[in-house]
Amino acid sequence: MTARLDAGAMLRRAEAETGLADYGDPTLPERFAMAVDLLNGAGMDADGRRRAAEVCHWLLTSRLEFFEDRNRYPIAAEVIERPMFVTGEPRSGTTLMHALMSVDPHARALRFWEVMYPSPPPGIAGPDDPRRARADADWREINTKLPKWLHSHPYNDMLGDGLPEDERTWAFDFRVMTPTAWWRVPMQTVVGGLPTDAAAQYRIHKAMLQQFQFRRPRRYWVLKGFHGFRLRELFDAYPDANLLWLHRDPVQVAASRTMMMADILEGIVGPVDLRAAARLHLALTRESIANTMTNPMVDDPRIMHVRYQDFIADQVGTVRRYYEFCGRQLTEQAAEAMRAYLAENPGDRHGRFRYSTDLLTDIGEDLDALHEEFRPFRERFGVAIEKRG
């Protein structure tokens, strides 16, 4: 392999292998070239570059086949009706909330095997679709490589049937480069440096929902992602959507997300500088809280705000209240499925996730000062200071 990855050559290879050339977006080749520049600047050895080329080929061919499906079948005619979203800061209970909603037999959630291998539409494939086994194997590999991730995110034991965040639908759009697409490549997670376009990203997201709904029994979608910075585009794409927004003490959020991401990256790139990570994730938390406090759409009547501590105190009750907010009824069958999920899936089933706010004091932050800094946020949403490590 040459010393540098060649974006043009990889695009030509994907097109030759599939016999397709429509990426569904004329800006994709330019953006892909920017992603390849980031890969070339990551200092990888020959094996790392080979793995990066393999991932690029997987994502490019998936994209070509995905958009060809929309030419072959009337997928674009699928109506996504009244989807129910969950959002919040990282480590604020959004994944558990989403997991509970996903076991409602009347609901449909995204699954990793679908977003990792989206073509052809699952509705025209059989029950023994080999993509399920392929995604299961991928997740066994991820969990072996990143074993500590199961401490903070035990839901990864669902393997290919696991519940991706909405952002994972954008992996083949090359706007972010996240571990569930790039775990084989020795590189940091890329969440900046590539051009974003929220409206275009929600078009991709909606196309994915249409793809996975096509020729399947109609159910309502339950979804989860970090939508706080993209509220206008979210509701432009889904005007009849609702959004549940969980709020947690930002000091705990910053410390917990620092340790979670350090555990993930340690499995990909090796030892992590925890002080640098704490500075990064405190800055990201500050940025997100500032957006929450200033974005006028935070008060949109389609959004239900819930305190993390209230959710933890009554998880199924919180789901019930959200359903009522959305004009839906939580059936007893669904509620029982949620109670069974909680009983059968304790959060520490793979080991307890441990973190401490010492991560923040170690970088010179004063916890009392941080609590005072975030006081307006806590007062607005009724969020108490959490009394823990």
Coordinates of N, CA and C in Angstrom, one line a residue, residues 156-263:
N156 N -24.3 -2.8 25.2 CA -23.5 -3.3 24.1 C -23.5 -4.8 24.0
D157 N -24.0 -5.5 25.1 CA -24.1 -6.9 25.1 C -25.3 -7.4 24.1
M158 N -26.0 -6.4 23.6 CA -27.1 -6.8 22.7 C -26.5 -7.1 21.3
L159 N -25.2 -6.8 21.1 CA -24.5 -7.1 19.9 C -25.2 -6.4 18.7
G160 N -25.5 -7.1 17.6 CA -26.0 -6.4 16.4 C -27.4 -6.0 16.6
D161 N -28.1 -6.5 17.6 CA -29.5 -6.0 17.9 C -29.5 -4.8 18.8
G162 N -28.3 -4.3 19.1 CA -28.2 -3.1 20.0 C -28.8 -1.9 19.4
L163 N -28.8 -0.8 20.2 CA -29.6 0.4 19.9 C -28.6 1.5 19.6
P164 N -28.4 1.8 18.3 CA -27.5 2.9 18.0 C -28.1 4.3 18.2
E165 N -27.2 5.3 18.5 CA -27.7 6.7 18.5 C -28.0 7.1 17.1
D166 N -28.9 8.1 17.0 CA -29.2 8.6 15.7 C -28.0 9.0 14.9
E167 N -27.0 9.5 15.5 CA -25.8 10.0 14.8 C -25.1 8.8 14.0
R168 N -25.4 7.6 14.4 CA -24.7 6.5 13.7 C -25.3 6.3 12.3
T169 N -26.5 6.9 12.0 CA -27.0 6.8 10.6 C -26.2 7.7 9.7
W170 N -25.3 8.5 10.2 CA -24.5 9.4 9.4 C -23.1 8.9 9.1
A171 N -22.8 7.7 9.5 CA -21.4 7.2 9.4 C -20.9 7.2 8.0
F172 N -21.8 6.9 7.0 CA -21.3 6.9 5.6 C -21.5 8.2 5.0
D173 N -21.8 9.3 5.8 CA -21.8 10.6 5.3 C -20.5 11.4 5.6
F174 N -19.6 10.8 6.3 CA -18.3 11.3 6.6 C -18.3 12.8 7.1
R175 N -19.2 12.9 8.1 CA -19.3 14.2 8.9 C -18.8 14.0 10.3
V176 N -18.9 12.8 10.8 CA -18.2 12.4 12.1 C -17.7 11.0 11.9
M177 N -16.7 10.7 12.7 CA -16.0 9.4 12.5 C -16.0 8.7 13.9
T178 N -17.0 7.9 14.2 CA -17.2 7.4 15.6 C -16.8 6.0 15.8
P179 N -16.6 5.5 17.0 CA -16.1 4.2 17.3 C -16.9 3.0 16.7
T180 N -18.2 3.2 16.6 CA -19.0 2.0 16.1 C -18.8 1.9 14.6
A181 N -18.1 2.7 13.9 CA -17.8 2.5 12.5 C -16.3 2.4 12.3
W182 N -15.5 3.0 13.2 CA -14.0 3.1 13.0 C -13.2 2.3 14.1
W183 N -13.8 1.4 14.8 CA -13.1 0.7 15.9 C -11.9 0.0 15.5
R184 N -11.8 -0.4 14.2 CA -10.6 -1.2 13.8 C -9.4 -0.3 13.5
V185 N -9.7 1.0 13.4 CA -8.6 2.0 13.0 C -8.0 2.7 14.2
P186 N -6.7 2.6 14.3 CA -6.0 3.3 15.5 C -6.0 4.8 15.3
M187 N -7.1 5.4 15.7 CA -7.3 6.9 15.6 C -8.2 7.4 16.6
Q188 N -8.1 8.6 16.9 CA -9.0 9.3 17.9 C -10.4 9.5 17.2
T189 N -11.4 9.5 18.0 CA -12.8 9.8 17.5 C -12.8 11.2 16.9
V190 N -13.3 11.3 15.7 CA -13.3 12.6 15.0 C -14.7 13.2 15.1
V191 N -14.9 14.3 15.9 CA -16.2 14.9 16.1 C -16.1 16.4 15.5
G192 N -15.0 16.8 15.0 CA -14.9 18.1 14.4 C -13.9 18.0 13.3
G193 N -13.8 19.1 12.5 CA -12.9 19.1 11.3 C -13.5 18.7 10.0
L194 N -14.7 18.2 10.0 CA -15.4 17.9 8.8 C -16.7 18.7 8.7
P195 N -17.1 19.1 7.5 CA -18.2 20.0 7.4 C -19.5 19.4 7.8
T196 N -20.3 20.0 8.7 CA -21.6 19.5 9.1 C -22.7 20.3 8.4
D197 N -23.8 19.7 8.2 CA -25.0 20.3 7.6 C -26.2 19.6 8.2
A198 N -26.8 20.1 9.3 CA -27.8 19.4 10.1 C -29.0 19.1 9.2
A199 N -29.4 19.9 8.3 CA -30.6 19.6 7.5 C -30.3 18.4 6.6
A200 N -29.1 18.4 6.0 CA -28.7 17.2 5.2 C -28.6 15.9 6.0
Q201 N -28.1 16.1 7.2 CA -27.9 14.9 8.1 C -29.3 14.3 8.5
Y202 N -30.3 15.2 8.7 CA -31.6 14.7 9.1 C -32.3 14.1 7.8
R203 N -31.9 14.5 6.6 CA -32.4 13.9 5.4 C -31.9 12.4 5.4
I204 N -30.6 12.3 5.7 CA -30.1 10.9 5.7 C -30.8 10.1 6.8
H205 N -31.0 10.7 8.0 CA -31.6 10.0 9.1 C -33.0 9.5 8.7
K206 N -33.8 10.4 8.1 CA -35.1 10.1 7.7 C -35.1 9.0 6.6
A207 N -34.2 9.1 5.7 CA -34.1 8.0 4.6 C -33.8 6.7 5.3
M208 N -33.0 6.7 6.3 CA -32.7 5.4 7.0 C -34.0 4.9 7.6
L209 N -34.8 5.7 8.3 CA -36.0 5.2 8.9 C -37.0 4.7 7.8
Q210 N -37.0 5.4 6.7 CA -37.9 4.9 5.6 C -37.4 3.5 5.1
Q211 N -36.1 3.4 5.0 CA -35.5 2.1 4.5 C -35.8 1.0 5.4
F212 N -35.8 1.2 6.7 CA -36.0 0.1 7.7 C -37.5 -0.1 8.0
Q213 N -38.3 0.8 7.6 CA -39.8 0.7 7.8 C -40.4 0.0 6.6
F214 N -39.8 0.1 5.4 CA -40.4 -0.3 4.1 C -40.7 -1.8 4.2
R215 N -42.0 -2.1 3.9 CA -42.5 -3.5 3.8 C -42.4 -4.2 5.2
R216 N -42.5 -3.4 6.2 CA -42.6 -4.0 7.6 C -43.9 -3.6 8.2
P217 N -44.3 -4.3 9.3 CA -45.5 -3.9 10.0 C -45.3 -2.5 10.6
R218 N -46.3 -1.6 10.5 CA -46.2 -0.3 10.9 C -46.2 -0.2 12.4
R219 N -45.1 0.5 12.9 CA -45.0 0.8 14.3 C -44.5 2.2 14.5
Y220 N -44.6 2.8 15.7 CA -44.0 4.1 15.8 C -42.6 4.0 16.2
W221 N -41.8 5.0 15.7 CA -40.4 5.0 15.9 C -40.0 5.6 17.3
V222 N -39.1 4.9 18.0 CA -38.5 5.5 19.2 C -37.0 5.6 19.0
L223 N -36.5 6.8 19.3 CA -35.1 7.1 18.8 C -34.4 7.9 19.8
K224 N -33.0 7.9 19.7 CA -32.2 8.6 20.7 C -31.0 9.2 20.1
G225 N -30.7 10.4 20.4 CA -29.5 11.1 19.9 C -29.2 12.4 20.6
F226 N -28.1 13.0 20.2 CA -27.7 14.3 20.9 C -28.2 15.4 20.0
H227 N -29.5 15.8 20.1 CA -30.1 16.7 19.2 C -30.2 18.1 19.7
G228 N -29.6 18.4 20.8 CA -29.8 19.8 21.4 C -29.3 20.9 20.5
F229 N -28.2 20.7 19.7 CA -27.7 21.7 18.9 C -28.4 21.8 17.5
R230 N -29.3 20.9 17.3 CA -29.9 20.8 15.9 C -31.5 20.8 16.0
L231 N -32.0 21.4 17.0 CA -33.4 21.4 17.3 C -34.3 21.8 16.1
R232 N -33.9 22.9 15.5 CA -34.6 23.5 14.4 C -34.7 22.5 13.2
E233 N -33.5 21.9 12.9 CA -33.5 21.0 11.8 C -34.2 19.7 12.1
L234 N -34.1 19.2 13.4 CA -34.9 18.1 13.8 C -36.3 18.2 13.5
F235 N -36.9 19.3 14.0 CA -38.3 19.5 13.9 C -38.7 19.9 12.5
D236 N -37.8 20.5 11.7 CA -38.1 20.7 10.3 C -38.3 19.4 9.5
A237 N -37.4 18.4 9.9 CA -37.5 17.1 9.3 C -38.7 16.3 9.8
Y238 N -39.0 16.5 11.1 CA -40.1 15.7 11.7 C -41.0 16.7 12.5
P239 N -41.9 17.4 11.8 CA -42.7 18.4 12.4 C -43.6 17.8 13.5
D240 N -44.0 16.6 13.4 CA -45.0 16.0 14.3 C -44.2 15.1 15.4
A241 N -42.9 15.3 15.5 CA -42.1 14.6 16.5 C -42.3 15.1 17.9
N242 N -42.0 14.3 18.9 CA -41.8 14.8 20.2 C -40.4 14.4 20.7
L243 N -39.9 15.2 21.7 CA -38.6 15.0 22.2 C -38.6 15.0 23.8
L244 N -38.1 13.9 24.4 CA -37.9 13.9 25.8 C -36.5 14.3 26.1
W245 N -36.3 15.3 27.0 CA -34.9 15.8 27.2 C -34.6 15.6 28.7
L246 N -33.6 14.7 29.0 CA -33.2 14.4 30.3 C -32.1 15.4 30.7
H247 N -32.2 15.9 32.0 CA -31.2 16.9 32.5 C -30.6 16.3 33.8
R248 N -29.2 16.4 33.8 CA -28.5 15.9 34.9 C -27.5 17.0 35.4
D249 N -27.0 16.9 36.6 CA -26.0 17.8 37.2 C -24.8 17.8 36.2
P250 N -24.4 19.0 35.6 CA -23.4 19.0 34.6 C -22.0 18.6 35.2
V251 N -21.8 18.8 36.4 CA -20.5 18.4 37.0 C -20.3 16.9 36.9
Q252 N -21.4 16.1 37.2 CA -21.3 14.7 37.1 C -21.3 14.3 35.6
V253 N -22.0 15.0 34.8 CA -21.9 14.7 33.3 C -20.5 14.8 32.8
A254 N -19.8 15.9 33.2 CA -18.4 16.1 32.7 C -17.5 15.0 33.1
A255 N -17.6 14.6 34.4 CA -16.7 13.6 35.0 C -17.0 12.2 34.4
S256 N -18.3 11.9 34.3 CA -18.7 10.6 33.8 C -18.3 10.4 32.3
R257 N -18.6 11.4 31.5 CA -18.3 11.3 30.1 C -16.8 11.3 29.8
T258 N -16.0 11.9 30.7 CA -14.5 11.8 30.5 C -14.1 10.4 30.7
M259 N -14.6 9.7 31.7 CA -14.1 8.4 32.0 C -14.6 7.4 30.9
M260 N -15.9 7.6 30.5 CA -16.4 6.7 29.5 C -15.6 6.8 28.2
M261 N -15.3 8.0 27.7 CA -14.6 8.2 26.5 C -13.1 7.7 26.6
A262 N -12.6 7.9 27.8 CA -11.2 7.4 28.0 C -11.2 5.9 27.9
D263 N -12.2 5.2 28.5 CA -12.3 3.7 28.4 C -12.4 3.3 27.0

